[in-house]
Amino acid sequence: MRKTAASEGAKVAGERSLLLGIGISSVGIGMYVPFSLVFFHHVTGLSLTLVGLVMTVTGLAALAFMPLAGTAVDRFGAKRANLVLYGLRALGFALYPFASSLTAFAAVALVTALADRSFSVVQQSLIGEVARGAARDRLQASTRALQNAGMGAGALLVSGVLALWGTGGFTYTAWGNSVAFALAGLLVSRVRAVPGAGTAGAAEAGAVGYRTVLRDRPFLGLTAANFLTALGYSALSVLFPLYLSTWLTAPDSLTGAAFTVNTVLCAGIGVLIAGRVRRSGARRTRSAALGALLFAAAFVGQIVLGTLRPGQSATLVALLVIVVVYTLGELVHSPSGGALSVSAAPEAVRGRYLATYQLSYSLAGALAPSLFTALLAVDGRLPWAVLAVAALGAALALLRLERHLPAEAVHAEPPAAPGTPAAAPAPVTAAA
């Protein structure tokens, strides 16, 4: 089934404000994530050891907080929760330069980590509140493209700040982050939810809690499949640099080149690729499975490369091809997988459902460093083999789950019955 022009082109109320806010906040994130340990060391004056310990502890505590974020979304709505999290992040970065003691830093870091870890849950729920049908897939793709572009711009911006003011510039970037998050929150306040979304069934949500999620076996299967794919998302940042230096003995500069290719492609053609997938009429389960298969192909390519170990020039070309295939898998999987999870969650408990789903990303990210290093110590190709099997398993699981998931989750638009005339184009809502 092909999407109509109306469904493809419809804008949600406040869409431009939502996307602009995401882009601005991503610039803020890009200003500190690449230098996180060094950033907080210079901003607070604490040792790198203490900074690392505090970040680990607060990160784990924030992981445990995610289910509460899902409950808050169901009780108060995703837009309100989103504004609170933006406010906490703005406050946290405004206070970091004054958190020179261990206790003060731990307190500020905990509040900020709670907001950071829970943001993905709230952001996905907000997309569910403001969009329906194919518009969810489009927003997923646009969000990912803006996040990549914003983080790249933020990294370049902080590099310029450090070149001008040295390490003292980290203080200015902390306040710059605070302003970015505050401005993003103001922009998101202009977004309007679809009437009834995020509010219907609030009393019911409070009554059933997470029991409904735990009884939903298809959704738990979807979450498990996403965990397998999420391990692959961690490969570029965690496994790739180690594999280059220890197994291929290639220059570390190739890591930067790979990240650049990935970021540029995500920002430059992410929306285009997702649009092609939507217009093809592919079911979300099948396009997400295709993304997982592309991941598997990239991982098999790493195994072949690690077996042949050609010269430096051939290695460079092969690695760039592999990164392109990997990135295409990311661009195909991410919008479909995100929209699938949002649409499979009942409105009354969407926050709880998405908190459960997002745990698959968090757990994969927490497990990846120890898993990859342990496998790499045995053989450089072994972690890629495990990732390839995991990606193939995720693709198979998505296809098997297709008939058990709600039809409105599998299809971006409801499938037309045979012989049914096409519906009249829906009116387009102007973006704020």
Short mmCIF file of C-alpha atoms in Angstrom, two decimals:
data_model
loop_
_atom_site.label_atom_id
_atom_site.label_comp_id
_atom_site.label_asym_id
_atom_site.label_seq_id
_atom_site.Cartn_x
_atom_site.Cartn_y
_atom_site.Cartn_z
CA MET A 1 0.00 0.00 0.00
CA ARG A 2 1.37 3.40 -0.93
CA LYS A 3 0.85 6.38 1.33
CA THR A 4 -1.24 9.25 0.04
CA ALA A 5 0.31 12.64 -0.48
CA ALA A 6 -1.81 13.95 2.34
CA SER A 7 -0.59 11.42 4.88
CA GLU A 8 3.01 11.96 3.81
CA GLY A 9 2.82 15.75 3.86
CA ALA A 10 0.60 16.38 6.91
CA LYS A 11 2.29 18.37 9.65
CA VAL A 12 1.49 18.03 13.32
CA ALA A 13 0.65 21.10 15.37
CA GLY A 14 3.88 22.70 16.57
CA GLU A 15 6.10 20.34 14.58
CA ARG A 16 8.64 22.96 13.60
CA SER A 17 8.95 24.09 17.22
CA LEU A 18 9.39 20.50 18.37
CA LEU A 19 12.10 19.75 15.81
CA LEU A 20 13.87 23.06 16.37
CA GLY A 21 13.93 22.34 20.11
CA ILE A 22 15.41 18.91 19.47
CA GLY A 23 18.06 20.41 17.21
CA ILE A 24 19.04 23.08 19.74
CA SER A 25 19.21 20.63 22.65
CA SER A 26 21.31 18.29 20.51
CA VAL A 27 23.83 21.06 19.97
CA GLY A 28 24.07 21.32 23.76
CA ILE A 29 24.57 17.58 24.09
CA GLY A 30 27.28 17.64 21.43
CA MET A 31 29.10 20.31 23.41
CA TYR A 32 29.87 17.95 26.30
CA VAL A 33 29.33 14.28 25.37
CA PRO A 34 32.58 13.85 23.37
CA PHE A 35 34.55 15.24 26.34
CA SER A 36 32.31 14.11 29.21
CA LEU A 37 34.99 13.07 31.73
CA VAL A 38 37.32 15.93 30.87
CA PHE A 39 34.39 18.34 30.68
CA PHE A 40 33.21 17.67 34.23
CA HIS A 41 36.78 17.49 35.54
CA HIS A 42 37.52 21.03 34.36
CA VAL A 43 34.10 22.45 35.24
CA THR A 44 34.11 21.14 38.83
CA GLY A 45 37.84 20.87 39.58
CA LEU A 46 37.42 17.29 40.88
CA SER A 47 39.78 14.48 39.88
CA LEU A 48 39.03 12.33 36.85
CA THR A 49 38.71 9.28 39.12
CA LEU A 50 36.02 10.90 41.25
CA VAL A 51 34.21 12.26 38.21
CA GLY A 52 34.17 8.81 36.60
CA LEU A 53 32.91 7.16 39.79
CA VAL A 54 30.12 9.70 40.25
CA MET A 55 29.05 9.38 36.61
CA THR A 56 28.87 5.59 36.87
CA VAL A 57 26.88 5.58 40.10
CA THR A 58 24.45 8.30 39.01
CA GLY A 59 24.03 6.63 35.62
CA LEU A 60 23.00 3.36 37.25
CA ALA A 61 20.66 5.18 39.63
CA ALA A 62 19.09 6.99 36.66
CA LEU A 63 18.55 3.66 34.91
CA ALA A 64 16.46 2.50 37.84
CA PHE A 65 14.47 5.74 37.63
CA MET A 66 13.24 5.15 34.07
CA PRO A 67 10.12 3.17 35.08
CA LEU A 68 9.05 6.12 37.25
CA ALA A 69 9.44 8.39 34.24
CA GLY A 70 7.04 6.14 32.34
CA THR A 71 4.54 6.42 35.18
CA ALA A 72 4.87 10.22 35.19
CA VAL A 73 4.13 10.33 31.44
CA ASP A 74 0.95 8.31 31.94
CA ARG A 75 -0.21 10.45 34.84
CA PHE A 76 0.66 13.95 33.62
CA GLY A 77 1.23 13.64 29.86
CA ALA A 78 4.42 13.52 27.81
CA LYS A 79 4.51 17.25 27.07
CA ARG A 80 4.55 18.22 30.73
CA ALA A 81 7.13 15.57 31.54
CA ASN A 82 9.25 16.78 28.61
CA LEU A 83 9.19 20.35 29.91
CA VAL A 84 10.19 19.20 33.40
CA LEU A 85 13.15 17.23 32.04
CA TYR A 86 14.35 20.15 29.92
CA GLY A 87 14.08 22.34 33.02
CA LEU A 88 16.12 19.91 35.13
CA ARG A 89 18.83 19.68 32.48
CA ALA A 90 18.99 23.46 32.17
CA LEU A 91 19.23 23.82 35.96
CA GLY A 92 21.86 21.09 36.25
CA PHE A 93 24.24 22.60 33.70
CA ALA A 94 23.75 26.08 35.15
CA LEU A 95 24.88 24.72 38.55
CA TYR A 96 27.80 22.50 37.42
CA PRO A 97 30.40 25.32 37.55
CA PHE A 98 29.47 25.90 41.21
CA ALA A 99 29.56 22.19 42.18
CA SER A 100 33.19 22.13 43.29
CA SER A 101 32.72 19.68 46.18
CA LEU A 102 32.11 15.96 45.76
CA THR A 103 28.71 16.15 47.47
CA ALA A 104 27.52 19.07 45.35
CA PHE A 105 28.74 17.47 42.12
CA ALA A 106 27.09 14.14 42.99
CA ALA A 107 23.78 15.89 43.73
CA VAL A 108 23.78 17.91 40.51
CA ALA A 109 25.01 14.94 38.46
CA LEU A 110 22.24 12.73 39.85
CA VAL A 111 19.48 15.18 38.95
CA THR A 112 20.92 15.71 35.47
CA ALA A 113 21.43 11.97 34.90
CA LEU A 114 17.82 11.26 35.88
CA ALA A 115 16.67 13.77 33.28
CA ASP A 116 19.08 12.55 30.59
CA ARG A 117 18.26 8.84 30.97
CA SER A 118 14.51 9.41 31.07
CA PHE A 119 14.44 11.83 28.16
CA SER A 120 14.25 9.14 25.47
CA VAL A 121 11.15 7.66 27.14
CA VAL A 122 9.44 11.04 27.30
CA GLN A 123 10.53 12.07 23.79
CA GLN A 124 9.12 8.90 22.24
CA SER A 125 5.89 9.32 24.21
CA LEU A 126 5.61 12.92 23.02
CA ILE A 127 5.83 11.77 19.40
CA GLY A 128 2.98 9.39 20.18
CA GLU A 129 0.94 12.27 21.63
CA VAL A 130 1.38 14.72 18.76
CA ALA A 131 1.37 12.46 15.69
CA ARG A 132 -0.56 9.60 14.17
CA GLY A 133 0.13 7.12 11.37
CA ALA A 134 2.96 7.85 8.95
CA ALA A 135 3.63 11.19 10.67
CA ARG A 136 5.19 9.22 13.52
CA ASP A 137 7.68 7.58 11.18
CA ARG A 138 8.50 10.94 9.63
CA LEU A 139 9.06 12.56 13.03
CA GLN A 140 11.26 9.65 14.11
CA ALA A 141 13.47 10.13 11.04
CA SER A 142 13.58 13.93 11.36
CA THR A 143 14.42 13.68 15.06
CA ARG A 144 17.33 11.32 14.44
CA ALA A 145 18.70 13.46 11.62
CA LEU A 146 18.53 16.61 13.75
CA GLN A 147 20.13 14.86 16.71
CA ASN A 148 23.09 13.81 14.60
CA ALA A 149 23.44 17.20 12.96
CA GLY A 150 23.08 19.03 16.28
CA MET A 151 25.62 16.87 18.09
CA GLY A 152 28.10 17.33 15.26
CA ALA A 153 27.58 21.09 15.35
CA GLY A 154 27.94 21.10 19.13
CA ALA A 155 31.25 19.22 18.96
CA LEU A 156 32.58 21.73 16.42
CA LEU A 157 31.33 24.64 18.50
CA VAL A 158 33.00 23.48 21.71
CA SER A 159 36.23 22.88 19.78
CA GLY A 160 36.15 26.54 18.77
CA VAL A 161 35.40 27.64 22.33
CA LEU A 162 38.33 25.62 23.68
CA ALA A 163 40.62 27.02 20.98
CA LEU A 164 39.74 30.56 22.10
CA TRP A 165 39.59 30.18 25.90
CA GLY A 166 41.39 26.93 26.63
CA THR A 167 40.02 24.56 29.27
CA GLY A 168 38.35 27.52 30.96
CA GLY A 169 35.95 27.44 28.04
CA PHE A 170 34.28 24.35 29.51
CA THR A 171 32.55 26.63 32.01
CA TYR A 172 31.07 28.69 29.20
CA THR A 173 29.92 25.53 27.43
CA ALA A 174 28.17 24.38 30.61
CA TRP A 175 26.19 27.61 30.68
CA GLY A 176 25.67 27.35 26.93
CA ASN A 177 24.13 23.91 27.48
CA SER A 178 21.84 25.37 30.12
CA VAL A 179 20.62 28.05 27.71
CA ALA A 180 20.16 25.46 24.94
CA PHE A 181 17.98 23.20 27.12
CA ALA A 182 15.94 26.14 28.42
CA LEU A 183 15.31 27.39 24.88
CA ALA A 184 14.38 23.87 23.73
CA GLY A 185 11.86 23.67 26.55
CA LEU A 186 10.28 26.98 25.52
CA LEU A 187 9.93 25.72 21.96
CA VAL A 188 8.38 22.41 23.01
CA SER A 189 5.80 24.30 25.06
CA ARG A 190 4.28 25.36 21.73
CA VAL A 191 3.60 21.76 20.67
CA ARG A 192 -0.03 20.64 20.82
CA ALA A 193 -1.04 17.04 21.37
CA VAL A 194 -3.66 15.24 19.29
CA PRO A 195 -6.98 15.76 21.13
CA GLY A 196 -7.36 13.13 23.84
CA ALA A 197 -3.84 11.76 23.47
CA GLY A 198 -1.89 11.28 26.66
CA THR A 199 -4.90 12.02 28.87
CA ALA A 200 -7.43 9.31 28.09
CA GLY A 201 -7.39 6.48 30.55
CA ALA A 202 -5.14 8.15 33.13
CA ALA A 203 -7.14 6.63 35.99
CA GLU A 204 -6.98 3.23 34.32
CA ALA A 205 -3.22 3.62 33.87
CA GLY A 206 -2.78 4.27 37.56
CA ALA A 207 -4.77 1.15 38.36
CA VAL A 208 -3.01 -1.34 36.10
CA GLY A 209 0.55 -0.01 36.29
CA TYR A 210 3.29 -2.16 34.81
CA ARG A 211 1.23 -5.35 35.13
CA THR A 212 -0.29 -4.64 31.73
CA VAL A 213 3.14 -4.36 30.15
CA LEU A 214 4.39 -7.57 31.71
CA ARG A 215 1.33 -9.45 30.45
CA ASP A 216 1.80 -8.19 26.89
CA ARG A 217 3.98 -10.96 25.48
CA PRO A 218 4.18 -9.56 21.91
CA PHE A 219 5.46 -6.22 23.22
CA LEU A 220 7.97 -7.93 25.49
CA GLY A 221 9.10 -9.91 22.44
CA LEU A 222 9.45 -6.64 20.53
CA THR A 223 11.55 -5.25 23.39
CA ALA A 224 13.76 -8.36 23.43
CA ALA A 225 14.26 -8.11 19.66
CA ASN A 226 15.24 -4.47 20.05
CA PHE A 227 17.81 -5.43 22.71
CA LEU A 228 19.52 -7.64 20.14
CA THR A 229 19.57 -4.79 17.63
CA ALA A 230 20.61 -2.26 20.28
CA LEU A 231 23.83 -4.20 20.86
CA GLY A 232 24.68 -3.34 17.25
CA TYR A 233 24.02 0.35 17.87
CA SER A 234 26.79 0.26 20.50
CA ALA A 235 29.30 -1.31 18.10
CA LEU A 236 30.47 1.85 16.37
CA SER A 237 31.30 3.75 19.54
CA VAL A 238 32.53 0.89 21.76
CA LEU A 239 33.80 -2.03 19.66
CA PHE A 240 34.99 -0.33 16.48
CA PRO A 241 37.86 1.70 18.00
CA LEU A 242 39.16 -1.32 19.98
CA TYR A 243 38.91 -3.60 16.95
CA LEU A 244 40.87 -1.14 14.81
CA SER A 245 43.74 -0.76 17.25
CA THR A 246 44.05 -4.31 18.60
CA TRP A 247 43.05 -6.61 15.74
CA LEU A 248 43.56 -4.65 12.52
CA THR A 249 46.38 -2.49 13.96
CA ALA A 250 44.99 0.35 11.87
CA PRO A 251 45.51 4.08 12.62
CA ASP A 252 43.23 5.52 15.31
CA SER A 253 42.37 8.30 12.86
CA LEU A 254 40.13 5.82 11.02
CA THR A 255 37.79 5.89 14.02
CA GLY A 256 37.25 9.61 13.52
CA ALA A 257 36.68 9.06 9.81
CA ALA A 258 34.08 6.37 10.53
CA PHE A 259 32.22 8.60 12.99
CA THR A 260 32.27 11.45 10.49
CA VAL A 261 30.83 9.27 7.71
CA ASN A 262 28.14 7.96 10.04
CA THR A 263 27.18 11.40 11.33
CA VAL A 264 27.13 13.05 7.90
CA LEU A 265 24.99 10.29 6.38
CA CYS A 266 22.55 10.27 9.32
CA ALA A 267 22.14 14.03 9.16
CA GLY A 268 22.20 14.32 5.38
CA ILE A 269 20.12 11.44 4.02
CA GLY A 270 18.30 10.09 7.09
CA VAL A 271 15.01 11.78 6.26
CA LEU A 272 15.34 10.84 2.58
CA ILE A 273 15.89 7.14 3.32
CA ALA A 274 13.04 7.03 5.82
CA GLY A 275 10.76 8.76 3.31
CA ARG A 276 11.57 6.17 0.67
CA VAL A 277 10.78 3.39 3.13
CA ARG A 278 7.44 5.01 4.06
CA ARG A 279 6.41 5.58 0.46
CA SER A 280 7.18 1.96 -0.37
CA GLY A 281 4.33 0.96 1.92
CA ALA A 282 6.54 -1.51 3.81
CA ARG A 283 5.24 -2.76 7.11
CA ARG A 284 7.17 -1.37 10.04
CA THR A 285 8.15 -4.83 11.21
CA ARG A 286 9.64 -5.65 7.81
CA SER A 287 11.52 -2.39 7.36
CA ALA A 288 12.91 -2.70 10.89
CA ALA A 289 13.92 -6.28 10.06
CA LEU A 290 15.63 -5.02 6.88
CA GLY A 291 17.62 -2.58 9.00
CA ALA A 292 18.72 -5.43 11.25
CA LEU A 293 19.76 -7.46 8.20
CA LEU A 294 21.90 -4.55 6.98
CA PHE A 295 23.52 -4.48 10.42
CA ALA A 296 24.25 -8.19 10.09
CA ALA A 297 25.78 -7.65 6.64
CA ALA A 298 28.08 -4.95 8.03
CA PHE A 299 29.15 -7.20 10.91
CA VAL A 300 29.89 -10.09 8.52
CA GLY A 301 31.94 -7.62 6.50
CA GLN A 302 34.04 -6.91 9.59
CA ILE A 303 34.63 -10.65 10.04
CA VAL A 304 35.79 -10.98 6.43
CA LEU A 305 38.03 -7.93 6.79
CA GLY A 306 39.47 -9.25 10.04
CA THR A 307 40.22 -12.57 8.37
CA LEU A 308 41.86 -11.19 5.22
CA ARG A 309 43.65 -8.26 6.87
CA PRO A 310 44.61 -6.53 3.61
CA GLY A 311 46.96 -3.56 3.29
CA GLN A 312 46.19 -0.17 4.78
CA SER A 313 44.61 1.34 1.65
CA ALA A 314 42.32 -1.65 1.08
CA THR A 315 41.43 -1.67 4.79
CA LEU A 316 40.44 1.98 4.63
CA VAL A 317 38.16 1.45 1.61
CA ALA A 318 36.61 -1.69 3.11
CA LEU A 319 35.97 -0.01 6.45
CA LEU A 320 34.26 2.96 4.83
CA VAL A 321 32.02 0.63 2.78
CA ILE A 322 31.15 -1.31 5.92
CA VAL A 323 30.33 1.90 7.80
CA VAL A 324 28.05 3.01 4.96
CA VAL A 325 26.16 -0.32 5.06
CA TYR A 326 25.97 -0.09 8.87
CA THR A 327 24.63 3.47 8.68
CA LEU A 328 22.00 2.48 6.10
CA GLY A 329 20.86 -0.22 8.51
CA GLU A 330 20.57 2.42 11.23
CA LEU A 331 18.61 4.77 8.97
CA VAL A 332 16.17 2.05 7.91
CA HIS A 333 15.72 0.47 11.33
CA SER A 334 15.51 3.47 13.65
CA PRO A 335 12.39 5.31 12.35
CA SER A 336 10.42 2.10 11.79
CA GLY A 337 11.48 0.52 15.08
CA GLY A 338 10.72 3.69 17.03
CA ALA A 339 7.30 4.20 15.43
CA LEU A 340 6.54 0.49 15.90
CA SER A 341 7.16 0.69 19.65
CA VAL A 342 5.15 3.92 20.04
CA SER A 343 2.20 2.59 18.05
CA ALA A 344 2.19 -0.81 19.78
CA ALA A 345 1.78 0.86 23.17
CA PRO A 346 -1.80 1.51 24.39
CA GLU A 347 -2.35 5.23 24.95
CA ALA A 348 -3.35 4.91 28.60
CA VAL A 349 -0.04 3.25 29.54
CA ARG A 350 2.19 4.45 26.71
CA GLY A 351 4.75 5.91 29.11
CA ARG A 352 5.18 2.62 30.96
CA TYR A 353 5.39 0.66 27.73
CA LEU A 354 8.06 2.92 26.28
CA ALA A 355 10.02 2.97 29.54
CA THR A 356 10.17 -0.81 29.27
CA TYR A 357 11.16 -0.63 25.61
CA GLN A 358 13.86 1.99 26.18
CA LEU A 359 15.43 -0.21 28.86
CA SER A 360 16.51 -2.48 26.00
CA TYR A 361 18.76 0.33 24.73
CA SER A 362 20.06 1.17 28.20
CA LEU A 363 20.82 -2.43 29.11
CA ALA A 364 22.55 -3.04 25.78
CA GLY A 365 24.64 0.08 26.30
CA ALA A 366 25.59 -1.00 29.82
CA LEU A 367 26.45 -4.56 28.76
CA ALA A 368 28.30 -3.73 25.54
CA PRO A 369 31.71 -2.62 26.95
CA SER A 370 32.30 -5.71 29.07
CA LEU A 371 30.83 -8.10 26.48
CA PHE A 372 32.85 -6.69 23.58
CA THR A 373 36.15 -6.54 25.45
CA ALA A 374 35.75 -10.11 26.75
CA LEU A 375 35.01 -11.48 23.26
CA LEU A 376 37.73 -9.36 21.67
CA ALA A 377 40.29 -10.86 24.06
CA VAL A 378 39.50 -14.30 22.58
CA ASP A 379 39.44 -13.35 18.89
CA GLY A 380 38.92 -10.01 17.16
CA ARG A 381 36.23 -11.48 14.91
CA LEU A 382 34.22 -13.10 17.68
CA PRO A 383 32.28 -10.00 18.85
CA TRP A 384 31.27 -9.27 15.26
CA ALA A 385 30.05 -12.86 14.89
CA VAL A 386 27.94 -12.51 18.05
CA LEU A 387 26.53 -9.21 16.79
CA ALA A 388 25.72 -10.72 13.38
CA VAL A 389 23.82 -13.60 15.01
CA ALA A 390 22.01 -11.14 17.30
CA ALA A 391 20.97 -8.95 14.35
CA LEU A 392 19.72 -11.97 12.39
CA GLY A 393 17.80 -13.12 15.45
CA ALA A 394 16.24 -9.66 15.79
CA ALA A 395 15.15 -9.68 12.13
CA LEU A 396 13.58 -13.14 12.49
CA ALA A 397 11.83 -12.15 15.72
CA LEU A 398 10.36 -9.02 14.13
CA LEU A 399 8.92 -11.04 11.26
CA ARG A 400 7.45 -13.63 13.61
CA LEU A 401 5.95 -10.94 15.85
CA GLU A 402 4.22 -9.22 12.93
CA ARG A 403 0.97 -11.17 13.19
CA HIS A 404 0.81 -10.78 16.98
CA LEU A 405 1.25 -7.00 17.16
CA PRO A 406 -1.64 -4.53 16.67
CA ALA A 407 -2.36 -3.76 13.01
CA GLU A 408 -2.05 -0.02 13.66
CA ALA A 409 1.49 -0.62 14.91
CA VAL A 410 2.59 -2.81 12.00
CA HIS A 411 1.13 -0.51 9.32
CA ALA A 412 1.96 3.19 9.20
CA GLU A 413 -1.47 3.66 7.64
CA PRO A 414 -4.40 1.22 8.01
CA PRO A 415 -4.42 -1.23 5.08
CA ALA A 416 -7.27 -0.57 2.67
CA ALA A 417 -9.81 -3.35 2.27
CA PRO A 418 -10.06 -4.85 -1.25
CA GLY A 419 -12.35 -2.77 -3.42
CA THR A 420 -12.49 0.08 -0.91
CA PRO A 421 -12.20 3.50 -2.61
CA ALA A 422 -9.39 5.76 -1.45
CA ALA A 423 -10.29 8.14 1.35
CA ALA A 424 -10.42 11.84 0.71
CA PRO A 425 -7.21 13.64 1.53
CA ALA A 426 -7.03 14.71 5.15
CA PRO A 427 -6.66 18.42 5.88
CA VAL A 428 -3.15 19.54 6.65
CA THR A 429 -2.55 21.11 10.04
CA ALA A 430 -0.19 24.04 9.82
CA ALA A 431 2.95 23.72 11.89
CA ALA A 432 3.47 26.34 14.54
#
